[in-house]
Every structure is written in structure tokens, then in C-alpha cells.
Tab-separated table of C-alpha atoms in Angstrom:
chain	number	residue	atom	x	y	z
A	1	UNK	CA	68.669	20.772	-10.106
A	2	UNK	CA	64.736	20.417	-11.255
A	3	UNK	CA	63.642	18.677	-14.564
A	4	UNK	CA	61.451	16.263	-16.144
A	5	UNK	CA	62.576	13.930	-18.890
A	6	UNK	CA	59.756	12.156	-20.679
A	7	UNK	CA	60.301	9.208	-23.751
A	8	UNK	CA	58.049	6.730	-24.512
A	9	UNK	CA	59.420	5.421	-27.482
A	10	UNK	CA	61.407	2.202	-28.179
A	11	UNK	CA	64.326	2.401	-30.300
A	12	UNK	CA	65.626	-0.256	-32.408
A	13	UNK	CA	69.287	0.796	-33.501
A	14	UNK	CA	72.048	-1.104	-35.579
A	15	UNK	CA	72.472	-2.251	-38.754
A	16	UNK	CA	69.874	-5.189	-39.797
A	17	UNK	CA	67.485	-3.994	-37.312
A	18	UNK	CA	64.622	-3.327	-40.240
A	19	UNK	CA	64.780	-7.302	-40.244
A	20	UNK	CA	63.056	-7.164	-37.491
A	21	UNK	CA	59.686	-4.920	-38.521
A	22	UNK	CA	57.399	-7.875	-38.930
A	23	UNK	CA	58.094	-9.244	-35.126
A	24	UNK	CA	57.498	-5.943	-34.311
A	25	UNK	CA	54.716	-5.007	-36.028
A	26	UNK	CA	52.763	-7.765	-35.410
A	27	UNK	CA	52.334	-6.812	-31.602
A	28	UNK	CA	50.107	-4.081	-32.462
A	29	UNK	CA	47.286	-6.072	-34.918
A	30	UNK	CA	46.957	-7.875	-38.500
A	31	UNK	CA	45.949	-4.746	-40.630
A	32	UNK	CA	48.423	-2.001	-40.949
A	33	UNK	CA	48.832	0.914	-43.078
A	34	UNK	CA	52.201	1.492	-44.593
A	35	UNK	CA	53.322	5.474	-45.207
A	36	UNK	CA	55.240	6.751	-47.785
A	37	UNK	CA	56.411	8.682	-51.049
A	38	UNK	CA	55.592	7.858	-53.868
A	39	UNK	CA	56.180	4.256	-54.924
A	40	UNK	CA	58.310	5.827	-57.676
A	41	UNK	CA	60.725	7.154	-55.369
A	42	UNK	CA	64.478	5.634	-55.001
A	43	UNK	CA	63.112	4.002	-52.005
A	44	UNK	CA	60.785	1.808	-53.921
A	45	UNK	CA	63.100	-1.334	-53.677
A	46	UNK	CA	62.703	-0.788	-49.485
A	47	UNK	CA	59.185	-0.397	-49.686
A	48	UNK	CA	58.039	-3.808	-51.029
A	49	UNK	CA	61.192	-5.544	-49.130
A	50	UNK	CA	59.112	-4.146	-45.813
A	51	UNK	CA	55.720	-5.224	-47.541
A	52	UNK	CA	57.239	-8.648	-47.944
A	53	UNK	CA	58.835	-8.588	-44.448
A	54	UNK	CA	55.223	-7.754	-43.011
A	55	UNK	CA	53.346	-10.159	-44.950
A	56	UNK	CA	55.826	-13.073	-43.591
A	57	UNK	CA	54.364	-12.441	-40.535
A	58	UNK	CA	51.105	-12.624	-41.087
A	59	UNK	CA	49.770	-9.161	-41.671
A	60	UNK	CA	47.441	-7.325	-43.942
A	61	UNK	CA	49.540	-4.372	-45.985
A	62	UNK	CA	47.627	-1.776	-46.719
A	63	UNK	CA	50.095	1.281	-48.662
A	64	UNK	CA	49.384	5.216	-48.907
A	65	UNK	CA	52.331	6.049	-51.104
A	66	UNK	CA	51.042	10.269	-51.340
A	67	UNK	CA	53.464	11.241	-49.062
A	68	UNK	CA	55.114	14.559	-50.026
A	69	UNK	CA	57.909	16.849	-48.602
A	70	UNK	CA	56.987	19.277	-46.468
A	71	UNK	CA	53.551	17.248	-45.843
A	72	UNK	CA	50.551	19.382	-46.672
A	73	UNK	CA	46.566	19.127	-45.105
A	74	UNK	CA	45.904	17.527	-48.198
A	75	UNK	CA	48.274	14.473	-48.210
A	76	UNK	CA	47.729	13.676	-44.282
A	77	UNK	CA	44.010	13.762	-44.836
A	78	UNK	CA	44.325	11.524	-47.808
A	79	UNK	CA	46.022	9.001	-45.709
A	80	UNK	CA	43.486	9.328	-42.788
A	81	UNK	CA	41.096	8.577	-45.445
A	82	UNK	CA	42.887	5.138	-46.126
A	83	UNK	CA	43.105	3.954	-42.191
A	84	UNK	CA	40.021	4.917	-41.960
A	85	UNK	CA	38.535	2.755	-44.762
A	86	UNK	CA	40.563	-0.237	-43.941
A	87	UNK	CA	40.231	0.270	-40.020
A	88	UNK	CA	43.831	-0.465	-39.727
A	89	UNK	CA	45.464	-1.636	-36.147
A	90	UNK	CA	48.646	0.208	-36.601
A	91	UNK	CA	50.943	2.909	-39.088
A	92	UNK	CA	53.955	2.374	-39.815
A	93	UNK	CA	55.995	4.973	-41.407
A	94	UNK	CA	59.077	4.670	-43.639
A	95	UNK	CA	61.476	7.351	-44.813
A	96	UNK	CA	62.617	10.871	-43.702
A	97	UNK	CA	60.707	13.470	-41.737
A	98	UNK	CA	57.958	14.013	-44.207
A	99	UNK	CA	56.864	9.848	-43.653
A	100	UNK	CA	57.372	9.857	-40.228
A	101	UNK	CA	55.460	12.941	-39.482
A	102	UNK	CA	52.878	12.381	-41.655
A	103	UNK	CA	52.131	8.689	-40.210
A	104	UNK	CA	51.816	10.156	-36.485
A	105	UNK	CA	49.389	12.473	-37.971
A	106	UNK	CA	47.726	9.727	-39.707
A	107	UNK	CA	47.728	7.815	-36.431
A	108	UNK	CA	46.269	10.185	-34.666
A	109	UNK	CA	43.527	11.472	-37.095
A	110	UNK	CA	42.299	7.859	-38.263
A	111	UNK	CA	40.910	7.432	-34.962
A	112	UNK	CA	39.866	10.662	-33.756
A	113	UNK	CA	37.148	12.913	-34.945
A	114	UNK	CA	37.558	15.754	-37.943
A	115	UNK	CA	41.401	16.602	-39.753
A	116	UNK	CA	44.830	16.399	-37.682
A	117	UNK	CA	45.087	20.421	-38.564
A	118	UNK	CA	42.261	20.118	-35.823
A	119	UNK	CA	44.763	18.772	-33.383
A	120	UNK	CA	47.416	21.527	-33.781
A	121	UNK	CA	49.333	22.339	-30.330
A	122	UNK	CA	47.225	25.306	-29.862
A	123	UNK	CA	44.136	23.751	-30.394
A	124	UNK	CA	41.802	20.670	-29.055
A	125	UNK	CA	43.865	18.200	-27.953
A	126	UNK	CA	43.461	14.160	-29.671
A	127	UNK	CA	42.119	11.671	-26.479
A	128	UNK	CA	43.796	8.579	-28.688
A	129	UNK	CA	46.024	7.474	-31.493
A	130	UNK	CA	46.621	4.515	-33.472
A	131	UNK	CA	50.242	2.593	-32.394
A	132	UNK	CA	53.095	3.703	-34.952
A	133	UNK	CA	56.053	2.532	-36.226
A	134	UNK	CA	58.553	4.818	-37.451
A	135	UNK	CA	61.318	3.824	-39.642
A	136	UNK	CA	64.042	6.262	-40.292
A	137	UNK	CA	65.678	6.447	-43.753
A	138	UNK	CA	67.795	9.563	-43.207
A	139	UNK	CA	70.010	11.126	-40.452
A	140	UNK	CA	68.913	14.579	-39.336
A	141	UNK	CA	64.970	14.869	-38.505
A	142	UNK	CA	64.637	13.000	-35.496
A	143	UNK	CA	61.194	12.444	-35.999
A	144	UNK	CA	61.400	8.822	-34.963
A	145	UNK	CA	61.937	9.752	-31.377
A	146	UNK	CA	59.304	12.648	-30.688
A	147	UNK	CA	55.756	13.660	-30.381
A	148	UNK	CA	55.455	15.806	-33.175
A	149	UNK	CA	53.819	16.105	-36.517
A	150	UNK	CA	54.324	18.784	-39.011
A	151	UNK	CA	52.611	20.009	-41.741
A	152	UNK	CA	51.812	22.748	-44.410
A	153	UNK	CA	48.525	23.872	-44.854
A	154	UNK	CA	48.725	25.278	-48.261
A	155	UNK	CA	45.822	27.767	-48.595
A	156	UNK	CA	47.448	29.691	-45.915
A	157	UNK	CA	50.864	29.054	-46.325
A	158	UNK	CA	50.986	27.868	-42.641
A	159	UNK	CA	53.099	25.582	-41.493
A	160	UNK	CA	52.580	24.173	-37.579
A	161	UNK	CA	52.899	21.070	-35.701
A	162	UNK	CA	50.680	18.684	-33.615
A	163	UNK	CA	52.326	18.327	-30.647
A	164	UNK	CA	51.408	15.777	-27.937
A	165	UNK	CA	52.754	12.898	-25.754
A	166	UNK	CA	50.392	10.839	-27.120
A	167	UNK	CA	51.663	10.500	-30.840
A	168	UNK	CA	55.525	9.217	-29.971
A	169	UNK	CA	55.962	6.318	-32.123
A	170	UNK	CA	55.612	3.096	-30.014
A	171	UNK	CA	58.908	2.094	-31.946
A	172	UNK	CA	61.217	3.651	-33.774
A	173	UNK	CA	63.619	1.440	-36.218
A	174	UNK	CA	66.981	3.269	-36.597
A	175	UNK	CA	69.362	0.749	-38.744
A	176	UNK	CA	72.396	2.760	-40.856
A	177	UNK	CA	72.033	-0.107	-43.611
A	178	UNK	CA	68.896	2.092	-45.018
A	179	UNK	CA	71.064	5.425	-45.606
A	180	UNK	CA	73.348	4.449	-47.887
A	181	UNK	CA	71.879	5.315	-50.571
A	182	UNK	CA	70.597	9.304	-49.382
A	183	UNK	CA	72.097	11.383	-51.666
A	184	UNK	CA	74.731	13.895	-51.304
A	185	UNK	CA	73.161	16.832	-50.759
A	186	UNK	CA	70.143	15.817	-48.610
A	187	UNK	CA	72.275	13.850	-46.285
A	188	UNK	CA	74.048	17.547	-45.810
A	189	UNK	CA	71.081	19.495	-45.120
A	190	UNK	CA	69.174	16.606	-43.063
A	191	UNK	CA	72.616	15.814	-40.946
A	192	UNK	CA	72.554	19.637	-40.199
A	193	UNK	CA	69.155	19.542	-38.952
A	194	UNK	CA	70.635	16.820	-36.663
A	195	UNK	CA	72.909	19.345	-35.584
A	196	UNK	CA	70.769	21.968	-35.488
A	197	UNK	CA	68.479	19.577	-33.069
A	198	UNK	CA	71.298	19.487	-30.478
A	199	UNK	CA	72.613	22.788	-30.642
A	200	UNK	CA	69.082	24.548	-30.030
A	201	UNK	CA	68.213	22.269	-27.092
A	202	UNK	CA	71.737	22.642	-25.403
A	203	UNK	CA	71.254	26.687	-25.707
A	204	UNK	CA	67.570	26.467	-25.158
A	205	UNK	CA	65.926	28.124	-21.970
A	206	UNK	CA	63.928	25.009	-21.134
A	207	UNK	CA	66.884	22.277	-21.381
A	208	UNK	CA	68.127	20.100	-18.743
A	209	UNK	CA	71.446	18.625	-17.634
A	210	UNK	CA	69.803	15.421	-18.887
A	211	UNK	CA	69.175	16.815	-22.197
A	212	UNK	CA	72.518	18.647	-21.978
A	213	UNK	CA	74.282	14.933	-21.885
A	214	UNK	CA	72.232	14.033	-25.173
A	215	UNK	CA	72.627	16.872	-27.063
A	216	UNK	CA	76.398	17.371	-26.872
A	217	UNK	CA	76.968	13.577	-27.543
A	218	UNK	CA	75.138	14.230	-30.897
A	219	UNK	CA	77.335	17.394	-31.061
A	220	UNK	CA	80.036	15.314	-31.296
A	221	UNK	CA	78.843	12.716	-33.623
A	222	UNK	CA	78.005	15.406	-35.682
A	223	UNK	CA	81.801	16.685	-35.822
A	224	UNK	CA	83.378	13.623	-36.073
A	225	UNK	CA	80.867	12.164	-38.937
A	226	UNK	CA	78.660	14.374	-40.645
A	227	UNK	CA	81.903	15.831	-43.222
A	228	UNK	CA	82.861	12.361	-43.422
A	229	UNK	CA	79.706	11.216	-44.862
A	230	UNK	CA	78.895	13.728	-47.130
A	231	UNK	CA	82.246	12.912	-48.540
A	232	UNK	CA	80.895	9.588	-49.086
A	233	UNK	CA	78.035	8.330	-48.397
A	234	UNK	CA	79.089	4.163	-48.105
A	235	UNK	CA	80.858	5.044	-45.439
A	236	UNK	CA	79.124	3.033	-42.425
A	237	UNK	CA	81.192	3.770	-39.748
A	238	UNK	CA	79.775	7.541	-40.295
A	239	UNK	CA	76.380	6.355	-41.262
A	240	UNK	CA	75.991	4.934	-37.819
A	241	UNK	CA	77.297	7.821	-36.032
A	242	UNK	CA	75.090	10.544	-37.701
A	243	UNK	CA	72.384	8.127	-36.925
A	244	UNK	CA	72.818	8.148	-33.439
A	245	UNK	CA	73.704	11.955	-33.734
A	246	UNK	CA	69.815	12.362	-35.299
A	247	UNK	CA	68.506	9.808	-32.474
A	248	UNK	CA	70.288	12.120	-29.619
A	249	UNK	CA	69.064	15.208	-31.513
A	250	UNK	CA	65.072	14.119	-31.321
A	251	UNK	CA	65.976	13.223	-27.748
A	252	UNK	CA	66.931	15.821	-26.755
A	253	UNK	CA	64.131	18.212	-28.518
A	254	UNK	CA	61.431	16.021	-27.311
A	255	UNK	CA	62.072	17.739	-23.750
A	256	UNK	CA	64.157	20.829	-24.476
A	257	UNK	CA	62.821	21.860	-27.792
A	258	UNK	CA	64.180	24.321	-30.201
A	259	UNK	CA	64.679	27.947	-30.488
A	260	UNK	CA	64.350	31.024	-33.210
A	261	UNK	CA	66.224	29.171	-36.134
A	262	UNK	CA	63.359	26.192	-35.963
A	263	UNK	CA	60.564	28.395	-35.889
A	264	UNK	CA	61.835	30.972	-38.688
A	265	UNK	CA	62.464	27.791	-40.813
A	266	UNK	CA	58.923	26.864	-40.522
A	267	UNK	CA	57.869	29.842	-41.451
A	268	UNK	CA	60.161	29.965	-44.374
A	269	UNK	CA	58.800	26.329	-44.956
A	270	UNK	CA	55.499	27.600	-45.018
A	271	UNK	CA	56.072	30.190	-47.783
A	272	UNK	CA	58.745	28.581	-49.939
A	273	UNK	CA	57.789	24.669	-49.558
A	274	UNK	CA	60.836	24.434	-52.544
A	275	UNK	CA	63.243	24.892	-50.054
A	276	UNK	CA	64.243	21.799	-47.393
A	277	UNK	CA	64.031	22.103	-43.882
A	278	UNK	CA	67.665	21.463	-43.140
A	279	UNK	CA	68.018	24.389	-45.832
A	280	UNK	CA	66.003	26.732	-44.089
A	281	UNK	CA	67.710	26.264	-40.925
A	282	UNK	CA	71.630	26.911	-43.001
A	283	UNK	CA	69.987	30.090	-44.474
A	284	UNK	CA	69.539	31.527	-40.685
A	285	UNK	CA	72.256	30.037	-39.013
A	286	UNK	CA	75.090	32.556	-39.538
A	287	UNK	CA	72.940	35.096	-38.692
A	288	UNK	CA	71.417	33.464	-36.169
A	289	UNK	CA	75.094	32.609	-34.356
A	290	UNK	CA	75.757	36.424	-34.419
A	291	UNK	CA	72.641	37.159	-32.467
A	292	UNK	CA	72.816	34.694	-30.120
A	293	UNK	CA	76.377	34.314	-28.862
A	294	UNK	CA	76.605	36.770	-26.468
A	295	UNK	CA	73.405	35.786	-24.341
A	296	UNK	CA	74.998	32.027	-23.973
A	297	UNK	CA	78.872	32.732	-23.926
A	298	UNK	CA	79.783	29.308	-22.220
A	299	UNK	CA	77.470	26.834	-24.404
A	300	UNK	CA	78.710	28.481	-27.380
A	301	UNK	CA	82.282	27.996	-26.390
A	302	UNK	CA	81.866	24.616	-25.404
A	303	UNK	CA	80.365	23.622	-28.899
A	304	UNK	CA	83.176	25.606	-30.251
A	305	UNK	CA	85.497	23.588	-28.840
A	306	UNK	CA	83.875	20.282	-29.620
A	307	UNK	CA	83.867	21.633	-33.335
A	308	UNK	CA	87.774	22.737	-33.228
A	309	UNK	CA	89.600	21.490	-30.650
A	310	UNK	CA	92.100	23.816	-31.184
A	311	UNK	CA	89.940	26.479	-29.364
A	312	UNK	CA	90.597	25.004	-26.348
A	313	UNK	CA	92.986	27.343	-25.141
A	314	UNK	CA	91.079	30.077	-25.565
A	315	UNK	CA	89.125	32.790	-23.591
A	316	UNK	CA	85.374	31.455	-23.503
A	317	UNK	CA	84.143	34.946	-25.031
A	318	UNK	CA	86.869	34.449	-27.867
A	319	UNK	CA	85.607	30.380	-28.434
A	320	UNK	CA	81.806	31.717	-28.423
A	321	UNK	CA	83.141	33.975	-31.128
A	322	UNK	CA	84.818	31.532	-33.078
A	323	UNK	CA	82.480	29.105	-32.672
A	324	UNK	CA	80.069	30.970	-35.258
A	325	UNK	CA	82.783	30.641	-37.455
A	326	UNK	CA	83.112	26.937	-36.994
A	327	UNK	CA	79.803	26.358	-38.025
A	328	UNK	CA	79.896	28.907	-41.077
A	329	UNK	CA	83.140	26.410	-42.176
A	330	UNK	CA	80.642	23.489	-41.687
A	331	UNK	CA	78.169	24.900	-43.839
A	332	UNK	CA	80.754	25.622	-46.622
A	333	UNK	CA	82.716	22.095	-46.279
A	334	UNK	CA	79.129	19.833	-47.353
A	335	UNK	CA	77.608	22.228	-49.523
A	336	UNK	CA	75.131	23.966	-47.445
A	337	UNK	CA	76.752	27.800	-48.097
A	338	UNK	CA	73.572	29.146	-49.060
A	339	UNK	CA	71.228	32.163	-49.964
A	340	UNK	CA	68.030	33.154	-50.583
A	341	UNK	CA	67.979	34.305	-53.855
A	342	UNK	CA	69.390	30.682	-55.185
A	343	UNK	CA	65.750	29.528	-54.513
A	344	UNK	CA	64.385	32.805	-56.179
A	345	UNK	CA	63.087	34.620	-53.303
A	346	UNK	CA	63.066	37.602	-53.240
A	347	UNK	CA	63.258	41.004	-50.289
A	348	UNK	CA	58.988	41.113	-50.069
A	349	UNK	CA	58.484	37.343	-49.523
A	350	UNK	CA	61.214	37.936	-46.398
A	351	UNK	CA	59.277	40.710	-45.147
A	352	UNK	CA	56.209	38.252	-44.962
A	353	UNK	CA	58.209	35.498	-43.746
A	354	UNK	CA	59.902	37.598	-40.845
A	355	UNK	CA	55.954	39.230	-40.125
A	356	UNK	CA	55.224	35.424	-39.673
A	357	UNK	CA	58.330	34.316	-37.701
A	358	UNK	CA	56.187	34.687	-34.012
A	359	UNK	CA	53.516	32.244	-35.363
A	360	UNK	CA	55.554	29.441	-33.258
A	361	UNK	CA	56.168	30.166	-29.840
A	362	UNK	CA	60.418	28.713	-30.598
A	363	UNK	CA	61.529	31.663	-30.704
A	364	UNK	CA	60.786	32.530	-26.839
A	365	UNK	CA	62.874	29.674	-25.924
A	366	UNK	CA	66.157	31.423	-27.558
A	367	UNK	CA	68.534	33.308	-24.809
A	368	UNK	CA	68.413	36.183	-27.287
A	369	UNK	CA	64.366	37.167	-28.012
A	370	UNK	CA	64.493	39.294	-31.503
A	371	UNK	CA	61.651	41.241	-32.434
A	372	UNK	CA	60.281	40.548	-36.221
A	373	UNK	CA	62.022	43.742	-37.625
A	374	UNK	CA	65.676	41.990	-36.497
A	375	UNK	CA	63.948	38.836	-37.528
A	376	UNK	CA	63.818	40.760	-41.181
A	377	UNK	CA	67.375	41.898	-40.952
A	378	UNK	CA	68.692	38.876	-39.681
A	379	UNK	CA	67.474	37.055	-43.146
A	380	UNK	CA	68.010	39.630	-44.923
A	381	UNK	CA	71.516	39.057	-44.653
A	382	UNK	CA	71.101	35.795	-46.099
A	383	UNK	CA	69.279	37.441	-49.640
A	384	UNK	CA	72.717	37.767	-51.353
A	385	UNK	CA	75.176	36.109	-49.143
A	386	UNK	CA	78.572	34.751	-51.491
């Protein structure tokens, strides 16, 4: 047995735990630089109770509220802009993936020379970043527990990642108090992500046995909660579990990473910013299952059976097989039975999305390697699916 397991971050987990941000911030400086959406958003009421929380403290609050999903260039150089000009200490970001990626970004680009799109995993690498603080609003992107930063640049339609050790948040503030109020539907697709998270670094080429042990244990949290809060959404208990499931999925991706569904979903990302990340991974996913299966009979039947027990007593080839099914059931029980041509796309914007899906290198980390034409027929299958 050989691996590596690297995590940098400290997490903050249980309910009340945002009570704490002020303490906590105020180890990294006096002048920070809170990331958001818009101060119009639901989350508005959160936003000044942090401000307030901060200020008790002692600290200066400085607020870029241009946050939007899928962050583009624009936004996370607008927010450079702003901890630049105030020379902020630290970033702290608040809300789902979108905040939290785009305040690593920030981080890293307010103290480091030229755009973060400079800084992409492909290209120079940043020598510092600013300390950051991520708070977690949703269940699903794990971006509180990882070292990367995505982002759309629009001109292009590219999307791509920073990726580097360096940008981990110093702290990352998971409490289940602040989901409550996600609604329905994004709890479904960001709580899929979370599965999503676990289920490509359990398959993935480069996992461990230490990432194995994290990413099942969010496999389970995921079937034992993420119906049950969908359902409804005050439901603690479940809150807390697909919290945890989301914390052991960004675990577990930090080292293992993800495989073809991640990177086609970027792509798809890139091209159609309309539709959500956790809905670009359920577009691919049945698909996806099909393909895959036979190259990782075992895994698949073991997440089978975590998803139905009742597949216990069966062959391993016949749980792999069923296990696809599971997850199609999933899909269909929150709400997340989906094709493409609900978000009006049509057969030529696939064709340019598949001729993009090797962009990201994901897709070499799959046990099944598809080529871009079964990339194309593989969502293709997804244009009109009932």
C-alpha cells in the first residue's frame, strides 16, 4: 500500500459554529474582505449577522457582494480589485461554491502579480496567498475543504480551475444551522455533487484506501440523508449528515480527484453557464454509469449495495449493474431527472461541448477513457431523455 494524503485545512463543524467567525478571524489581521452574492440575495440576513459578528471583534469589514454563479474572470478580478485597494489581511468567503471559490481566487490574486486566470493549473504557479476563511452555506461543493478555484472565462466560454496546495482555506466553518433555508431544488443538485464527489474519487485511478474510508462514509450519508432533506429541508438531523457527506466529499477529491463526469460538466458549465453544476453532473450520470461499470465491477457493487441494501445478495457483476439503476432512482426521487433540451440546448452546442470535454485532464483519471465522439454519444443520450 503507497499513498499520500495531504489537508491543510481546519474544519469547524456543528451547529452554532459560525458563532465563532470573529475568534477566528481575528488570528489572521484587522482588515478583511468579506465575499459574496449579491447583498440582495436570500442570504442577506447572514451576511450583516457575520459583518456584525466580525466587527465585535475588532475588525475592519470590507464587502465585495459581485459574486455570481459559475464565477466568471470578470467578478474574481473585481474582487482582487477590492483587496487590493484596501490591502486586506484575510478573505473570508460565505455561501456555496461560487463564494468559496471565488474568495481563494481572490486570495490568491490580491497578493500576487496579474489576474488568477494567470494562475490556472496549467500555467505559472502563485508563490503566496492571502489566509481564507470559507464558510459553507450549502451541502454538495466541498469547496471549503480543497485547493481549488473555478471559474468561467466568458469570452471563451472556458471554464478551468486554479489548482494548488497553497489556496486551501486556513479554516473552513461547516455549521448545518446555515442550510436551512437552501431551497428545494438546489439542495438536490448541490447534495448530488456531494455524491458525485465521493463516488468519482472511490472509482478514480489515483484514490487511496485513505480516501476510500472518506468517500464511502459520505456515500452513506448521502443515502441515508440526501432524500430526506430534499423532502424537507428543516430537517437537521439530515442537514448535518449531508454536511458531513459534502465535507467527506472535498476530502476525499482534494487527493483522489474526479473523473469524466466532473470534467464534461465543466465543459458544459463553460458553454451553458444557465445550467448548475450539480445539474451538469445528473445530465451525464446515467450515461456515464453505463460506460463505466464494467471497468470497476467491485466499487460499483459496493456503492450499489450501500444505495439498496437489498443487493446484497447478489453477484457483484449483477450489483454493478443495478447500481446504475440505483442512482437513476436517486435522480428521479429529488427532482434531478433531467435533459438537455429543458435548458434549450440543442444537438450542435453538444457537439462543441463533447469537442471540449479533453480540455481537463478528469477524464484520464476514469477506469473507462472515452474518446470525444463517445463523449458526444454519451450526452447525446441525455438531449431528449423522459
Amino acid at each position: 500500500m503507497n499513498f499520500s494524503y495531504e489537508q491543510t485545512t481546519k474544519i469547524v463543524f456543528g451547529r452554532g459554529k459560525i458563532d465563532s467567525i470573529g475568534e477566528i478571524a481575528s488570528q489572521y489581521g484587522k482588515n478583511v474582505l468579506l465575499v459574496t452574492e449579491s447583498v440582495n440575495s436570500p442570504l442577506a440576513p447572514l451576511y450583516e449577522r457575520v459583518k456584525g459578528l466580525l466587527q465585535q471583534a475588532g475588525l475592519t469589514v470590507h464587502h465585495y457582494d459581485g459574486v455570481v454563479p459559475n464565477p466568471t474572470t470578470e467578478s474574481v478580478d473585481a474582487g482582487t480589485q477590492m483587496a487590493r485597494s484596501e490591502k486586506v489581511d484575510a478573505v473570508i468567503g460565505i455561501g456555496g461554491g461560487s463564494s468559496m471559490d471565488t474568495a481563494k481566487a481572490v486570495a490568491m490574486a490580491a497578493i500576487n502579480e496579474g489576474r488568477a486566470w494567470d494562475y490556472l493549473f496549467f500555467k505559472k504557479q502563485p508563490e503566496k496567498t492571502l489566509p481564507c476563511i470559507a464558510v459553507t452555506t450549502t451541502s454538495g461543493t466541498g469547496s471549503q475543504v480543497t485547493q481549488v478555484a473555478v471559474m468561467t472565462e466568458t469570452a471563451t466560454q472556458t471554464k478551468s480551475a486554479v489548482f494548488n496546495n497553497l489556496i486551501y482555506p486556513r479554516v473552513a466553518i461547516v455549521d448545518p444551522d446555515l442550510m436551512v433555508t437552501v431551497p428545494r431544488h438546489t439542495t438536490a443538485s448541490t447534495g448530488f455533487d456531494a455524491f458525485c464527489h465521493c463516488f468519482e474519487s472511490y472509482i478514480n485511478v489515483n484514490g487511496s484506501a485513505y480516501t476510500d474510508i472518506i468517500a464511502l462514509e459520505g456515500i452513506r450519508m448521502v443515502a441515508k440523508y440526501l432524500r430526506r432533506v430534499v423532502k424537507d429541508g428543516q430537517d437537521l438531523e439530515a442537514r448535518e449528515g449531508m454536511a458531513w457527506a459534502d465535507t467527506c466529499g472535498g476530502l476525499a477529491i482534494a487527493n483522489a480527484g474526479v473523473t469524466l463526469p466532473h470534467g464534461v460538466g465543466m465543459t458544459i458549465s463553460g458553454h451553458c453557464p444557465q445550467i448548475m453544476h450539480g445539474e451538469s453532473l445528473a445530465l451525464t450520470y446515467p450515461s456515464f454509469m453505463r460506460l463505466t461499470y464494467p471497468a470497476a465491477v467491485e466499487k460499483f457493487a459496493t456503492v450499489g449495495r450501500i444505495l439498496n441494501p437489498e443487493l446484497s445478495g447478489l453477484s457483484d457483476e449483477e450489483a454493478a449493474k443495478r447500481c446504475c439503476e440505483e442512482v437513476d432512482q436517486l435522480l428521479k426521487d429529488i427532482g434531478m431527472w433531467l435533459n438537455f433540451e429543458s435548458f434549450s440546448v440543442d444537438e450542435a452546442t453538444i457537439r462543441r461541448i463533447a469537442d471540449r470535454s479533453h480540455d481537463l485532464p478528469d477524464y484520464k483519471a476514469n477506469p473507462v477513457i472515452a474518446d470525444i465522439d463517445e463523449i458526444y454519444r454519451e450526452l447525446m443520450e441525455a438531449l431528449a431523455r423522459s
